[in-house]
Amino acid sequence: MILSFLLCWSTLALPPVLPPLSALIQQNQIASTSGGVAALALQAAMSGQFYLTGMSGVGVKLCSSCNANDVVVSQCTMFSDTVCSSQATCTFTVDNKLLRVYYDGKDISSKVSGDPNDWTVAKSFSFAEIPNAALWVVAQDIQFRVVASNYLSYMWHMPTDVPSGTFIRRREDVPDQYDERTWWLLKPALTGTPNAVSFCAKSNPSLCLRHSSFVLYLNPSDGSDLYKNDASFIMIPGLNGDAATTTFKSVNYPDRFIRHKNYKLYIDPNDGSDLFKKDSSFLLKSDDSGTCGSGGFSIKCTSTAATSPYSGLTSDPSKWKTKGYAGEPDPNNLNNGYDVSSWTTSPCTSTSTFKLNGVDPQPPKIWAPTRDRFAVFRYKP
């Protein structure tokens, strides 16, 4: 396509020097919505304000702020099909872990600010809106109750008296106000050991289980290598032979395994007995109501354009489609758009106690209405 340019000169001032149009296009500051670069004209007026003119039959998007060149677009001189793109900003969090964010089929996770692994931290990202483009958020629920395989009504429980060690208690013996003490975050091992985890308190992720004198305690990290090693455990198939169970082997004492004994947790050597195999095999359980009792996604968006679909968008269940996955979703499927024909149009409302900090009123909290640990959320105007 032959490009044509129109320069309009101000009678009061000469236009500032503009970066090449091709550079702006490569930086996603100006992009064509049709098959090629439009016949455009960039012109400058006094005070460094820029204008965009297009040609009938050509679709053009223009961002509201061009950071790389400090160019602020204040006006578009438009023909019927030229679009001045608005800028959306979304603030959100997931309970517990953000994996990726996609927009218009592109991975924009690098644009997200805020710790993706901490649900207490509000995250945000901004993007130039593209007509009919879909927004995808991929999240993981990493919190569980840890249940004894041979006493299914007993689960790991964080003590009120930390020096006393960590207990297993019956669910019905845990008062409702202490329910949060039965939830654990399974984080990648503090040592970085492959296929290993660290157990931290959901209510206070700075507290993690570590062994001391072979007893398990809930302690804050002191940053030492000893703490990291004491708080890291390799996941192996349950010693009881049940494929649904998991056994946790100490990283720094590989001949010792977490087991319950007399209602407390220890790391003990395997004595080969059936009792030890049962006591050291555990089930990772989500809430009885599914992950809507533990996982969650909450978001609120704004836009520079009052008429934008992102202006006031929240995690209203009627606005999003979602699907749960047992394993981490393949990012290639996202790039290919996913087949959403079978997805539910009604995410479940999460009963998890997390909230989107700094936002009032609180947006809805939603999750995939399954017991799956992974969920993909999709919004398309």
XYZ file of C-alpha atoms in Angstrom:
381
model
C 0.000 0.000 0.000
C 1.355 3.415 -0.919
C 1.607 5.657 2.114
C 0.640 9.255 1.849
C 1.279 11.871 4.484
C -0.283 15.217 5.151
C 1.613 17.753 7.227
C -0.324 20.676 8.641
C 1.862 23.548 9.770
C 0.920 25.820 12.610
C 1.153 29.523 11.836
C 2.501 30.076 15.359
C 5.149 27.393 15.747
C 6.974 24.773 13.787
C 6.046 21.155 14.625
C 8.412 19.204 16.855
C 10.381 16.383 15.277
C 8.320 13.168 15.245
C 9.677 9.636 15.501
C 9.215 7.603 12.305
C 5.721 6.235 11.845
C 7.159 2.718 11.498
C 8.794 3.058 14.937
C 5.500 4.030 16.497
C 3.842 1.051 14.868
C 6.510 -1.349 16.150
C 6.086 0.018 19.673
C 2.353 -0.719 19.520
C 1.670 2.994 19.833
C -0.053 3.058 16.488
C -1.395 -0.097 14.884
C -3.541 -0.831 11.893
C -6.740 -2.815 12.424
C -6.904 -3.582 8.718
C -4.553 -5.718 6.673
C -1.745 -3.171 6.413
C -0.489 0.156 7.622
C -3.011 2.823 6.818
C -2.461 5.899 4.740
C -1.869 8.226 7.649
C -0.894 11.782 8.321
C 0.703 12.831 11.593
C 0.757 16.540 12.081
C 1.980 18.713 14.896
C 0.455 21.799 16.407
C 1.914 24.111 18.977
C 2.500 22.747 22.514
C 3.444 19.346 21.169
C -0.068 17.998 20.708
C -0.441 15.468 17.959
C -3.224 14.585 15.619
C -3.955 11.537 13.537
C -5.783 11.627 10.234
C -6.785 8.581 8.304
C -8.278 7.638 4.983
C -11.805 6.381 4.485
C -11.877 2.579 4.377
C -8.907 2.220 6.740
C -9.152 1.291 10.429
C -6.598 2.810 12.779
C -6.020 2.519 16.541
C -4.139 5.134 18.536
C -3.094 4.838 22.177
C -3.985 7.561 24.633
C -0.407 7.925 25.872
C 2.799 7.009 24.081
C 5.283 6.523 26.867
C 8.331 5.633 24.819
C 8.390 9.002 23.074
C 6.525 11.106 25.624
C 3.929 11.914 23.006
C 0.471 12.629 24.379
C -2.314 12.146 21.894
C -4.973 14.701 22.607
C -7.135 14.635 19.517
C -7.895 12.625 16.431
C -9.037 14.137 13.184
C -11.075 11.181 12.077
C -12.786 9.876 9.044
C -15.684 7.506 9.670
C -13.637 4.399 10.420
C -10.646 5.782 12.280
C -10.635 4.995 16.010
C -8.923 6.815 18.870
C -8.232 3.926 21.269
C -9.042 4.340 24.952
C -6.768 3.100 27.728
C -8.031 0.558 30.265
C -6.519 -0.107 33.683
C -7.505 -3.141 35.741
C -6.788 -3.770 39.425
C -7.222 -7.355 40.572
C -6.035 -10.252 42.658
C -6.383 -14.030 42.655
C -6.520 -16.484 45.508
C -3.899 -17.741 45.446
C -1.556 -17.425 42.453
C -1.630 -15.517 39.158
C -0.112 -17.503 36.295
C -0.646 -15.369 33.167
C -2.672 -12.553 31.617
C -3.485 -12.420 27.901
C -5.103 -9.678 25.834
C -5.952 -9.952 22.156
C -4.114 -13.295 22.069
C -0.860 -11.818 23.394
C 0.788 -12.602 26.711
C 0.896 -9.318 28.654
C 1.903 -10.858 31.984
C 5.096 -8.782 31.991
C 2.956 -5.636 32.211
C 1.342 -6.741 35.474
C 2.619 -4.991 38.590
C 2.309 -6.614 42.017
C 3.431 -9.971 43.402
C 1.655 -12.738 41.436
C 2.200 -15.197 44.294
C 0.645 -13.120 47.091
C -3.145 -12.764 47.115
C -2.942 -9.937 49.662
C -1.187 -7.706 47.102
C -3.420 -5.932 44.575
C -2.068 -6.303 41.036
C -2.699 -3.998 38.069
C -2.053 -3.624 34.353
C -3.005 -1.196 31.596
C -3.565 -1.676 27.891
C -4.781 0.141 24.794
C -8.249 -1.204 24.073
C -8.837 -3.122 20.864
C -12.395 -3.593 19.596
C -13.722 -7.144 20.230
C -10.443 -8.326 21.815
C -10.701 -10.814 24.685
C -9.030 -10.561 28.090
C -7.859 -13.821 29.714
C -6.657 -14.382 33.278
C -5.124 -17.731 34.283
C -5.041 -18.492 38.012
C -4.169 -21.317 40.394
C -5.559 -22.244 43.788
C -2.646 -23.457 45.920
C -4.355 -23.756 49.294
C -5.364 -27.044 50.804
C -6.327 -28.837 53.899
C -3.905 -31.685 54.606
C -5.861 -34.737 55.783
C -4.541 -37.911 57.406
C -5.218 -40.820 55.058
C -5.919 -43.207 57.939
C -8.027 -40.730 59.966
C -10.053 -38.904 57.330
C -11.733 -36.568 59.799
C -8.326 -35.301 61.005
C -6.349 -32.524 59.320
C -3.268 -30.418 59.953
C -4.097 -27.505 62.238
C -2.023 -24.427 63.063
C -1.693 -24.064 66.825
C -2.519 -20.927 68.791
C 0.552 -21.657 70.890
C 3.385 -21.884 68.343
C 5.983 -23.540 70.624
C 3.638 -26.471 71.155
C 4.128 -27.787 67.630
C 1.611 -28.501 64.887
C -1.420 -30.692 65.524
C -3.825 -32.801 63.584
C -7.381 -32.192 64.727
C -10.852 -33.256 63.734
C -12.594 -30.738 61.500
C -15.641 -30.670 63.773
C -13.409 -29.816 66.735
C -12.141 -26.641 65.060
C -14.297 -23.599 65.968
C -15.483 -21.590 62.971
C -13.396 -18.590 64.002
C -10.300 -20.772 63.716
C -11.222 -22.328 60.375
C -8.501 -20.362 58.568
C -5.917 -22.259 60.616
C -6.740 -25.418 58.696
C -5.722 -23.934 55.318
C -2.186 -24.235 53.977
C -0.458 -22.672 50.979
C 1.694 -25.094 49.026
C 4.530 -22.916 47.786
C 7.575 -23.933 45.759
C 10.191 -25.139 48.235
C 12.164 -22.322 49.842
C 15.316 -24.203 48.841
C 14.285 -24.269 45.186
C 14.451 -28.081 45.227
C 12.541 -29.605 42.272
C 9.229 -31.295 43.107
C 9.424 -29.949 46.642
C 7.124 -27.638 48.566
C 6.955 -25.474 51.647
C 3.777 -25.296 53.735
C 2.858 -21.751 54.763
C -0.161 -20.395 56.576
C -2.806 -18.947 54.279
C -3.771 -16.420 56.947
C -0.132 -15.320 57.282
C 2.089 -16.508 54.396
C 5.226 -15.382 56.257
C 4.749 -18.314 58.652
C 5.872 -21.693 57.314
C 6.196 -25.196 58.724
C 9.749 -26.163 59.616
C 11.154 -28.992 61.674
C 13.282 -28.483 64.745
C 14.514 -31.446 66.796
C 12.320 -33.488 64.381
C 9.093 -31.768 65.530
C 7.173 -29.549 63.108
C 6.567 -25.932 64.137
C 4.977 -22.920 62.458
C 7.671 -20.235 62.464
C 8.508 -17.023 60.603
C 11.499 -17.166 58.311
C 14.791 -15.808 59.607
C 16.220 -15.884 56.086
C 18.809 -18.514 56.949
C 19.693 -21.519 54.821
C 18.884 -23.707 57.821
C 15.314 -22.399 57.939
C 14.881 -22.902 54.190
C 16.104 -26.482 54.433
C 14.030 -27.246 57.520
C 10.922 -25.879 55.771
C 11.277 -27.753 52.461
C 9.818 -31.192 51.695
C 9.954 -33.348 48.595
C 6.606 -34.708 47.389
C 6.610 -38.455 46.658
C 3.775 -40.963 46.093
C 2.077 -41.969 49.323
C 3.944 -44.732 51.134
C 0.597 -46.438 51.811
C 0.336 -47.298 48.091
C -2.781 -45.191 47.489
C -2.271 -43.098 44.335
C -4.458 -40.337 45.775
C -2.085 -39.719 48.688
C 1.248 -37.944 49.024
C 4.178 -38.395 51.385
C 6.543 -35.524 52.211
C 10.256 -36.225 52.599
C 12.556 -33.805 54.417
C 15.047 -32.070 52.106
C 17.880 -31.995 54.635
C 17.019 -35.323 56.313
C 16.059 -37.454 53.283
C 15.620 -40.572 55.420
C 12.844 -38.843 57.395
C 9.228 -38.178 56.429
C 6.388 -36.088 57.844
C 4.100 -38.320 59.873
C 1.437 -37.793 62.522
C 1.847 -39.373 65.923
C -0.117 -38.671 69.102
C -1.924 -35.845 67.294
C 1.275 -33.974 66.419
C 3.466 -33.801 63.317
C 7.048 -35.059 63.244
C 9.687 -36.087 60.746
C 10.581 -39.698 61.487
C 12.582 -42.401 59.693
C 10.604 -45.085 57.908
C 10.551 -48.175 60.087
C 8.854 -50.186 57.349
C 5.683 -50.799 59.326
C 2.198 -50.492 57.878
C 1.384 -47.977 60.614
C 4.230 -45.683 59.531
C 3.199 -45.912 55.883
C -0.344 -44.877 56.819
C 0.724 -42.146 59.262
C 3.015 -40.572 56.637
C 0.491 -40.569 53.757
C -1.757 -37.533 53.369
C -4.548 -36.242 51.157
C -4.580 -32.680 49.813
C -8.166 -31.500 49.968
C -9.936 -28.383 48.813
C -13.116 -27.238 50.550
C -16.092 -29.606 50.518
C -17.917 -27.083 48.329
C -15.126 -27.206 45.744
C -12.528 -24.572 45.044
C -15.194 -21.880 45.342
C -14.515 -22.324 49.023
C -10.806 -21.663 48.635
C -9.875 -20.121 45.252
C -11.030 -16.808 43.862
C -10.613 -14.019 41.302
C -11.634 -10.388 41.849
C -11.148 -7.460 39.457
C -12.191 -3.870 38.835
C -11.332 -1.913 35.694
C -11.483 1.702 34.601
C -11.078 3.338 31.206
C -10.185 6.734 29.811
C -13.422 6.495 27.817
C -16.667 6.600 29.777
C -18.412 4.529 27.092
C -15.774 1.777 27.124
C -16.950 -1.714 28.192
C -14.009 -1.676 30.627
C -15.310 1.430 32.376
C -16.568 0.037 35.693
C -16.043 -3.598 34.653
C -15.833 -5.944 37.652
C -15.742 -9.681 38.228
C -19.534 -9.791 37.974
C -20.259 -13.483 37.218
C -22.599 -12.481 34.386
C -19.717 -10.782 32.539
C -17.180 -13.605 32.503
C -16.835 -17.101 31.160
C -14.662 -19.537 33.043
C -13.436 -23.091 33.046
C -11.540 -25.201 35.567
C -8.579 -27.449 34.772
C -7.029 -30.229 36.807
C -3.575 -29.386 35.427
C -2.029 -26.120 34.335
C -3.687 -24.940 31.086
C -1.611 -25.029 27.916
C -0.707 -21.422 26.969
C -0.843 -22.412 23.298
C -4.570 -22.914 23.690
C -4.899 -19.348 24.895
C -2.967 -18.082 21.926
C -5.302 -20.015 19.679
C -8.323 -18.509 21.397
C -9.643 -21.582 23.244
C -12.934 -23.198 22.352
C -15.279 -21.574 24.860
C -18.496 -23.047 23.509
C -18.661 -25.526 26.400
C -17.627 -23.061 29.081
C -20.070 -22.094 31.774
C -21.466 -18.574 31.639
C -21.962 -18.545 35.397
C -18.803 -18.770 37.513
C -19.488 -19.708 41.097
C -19.238 -17.079 43.820
C -16.186 -17.761 45.945
C -16.600 -17.981 49.707
C -12.865 -17.611 50.283
C -12.000 -14.911 52.820
C -9.592 -13.085 50.487
C -10.331 -9.546 49.304
C -9.047 -7.067 46.742
C -7.158 -4.659 48.959
C -7.484 -0.956 48.253
C -10.767 -1.258 46.339
C -14.094 -0.186 47.782
C -16.740 -1.433 47.362
C -15.359 -4.921 46.967
C -15.891 -6.524 43.525
C -17.421 -10.019 43.394
C -15.139 -13.017 43.999
C -15.535 -15.815 41.450
C -14.000 -19.158 40.467
C -14.661 -22.024 38.095
C -17.611 -24.069 39.463
C -15.558 -27.262 39.729
C -13.111 -28.768 42.184
C -10.177 -27.982 39.876
C -7.117 -26.122 41.112
C -6.614 -24.113 37.900
C -9.097 -21.677 36.402
C -9.148 -19.570 33.241
C -11.332 -16.447 33.150
C -12.369 -14.788 29.877
C -14.011 -11.444 29.214
C -14.935 -10.328 25.735
C -16.974 -7.147 25.143
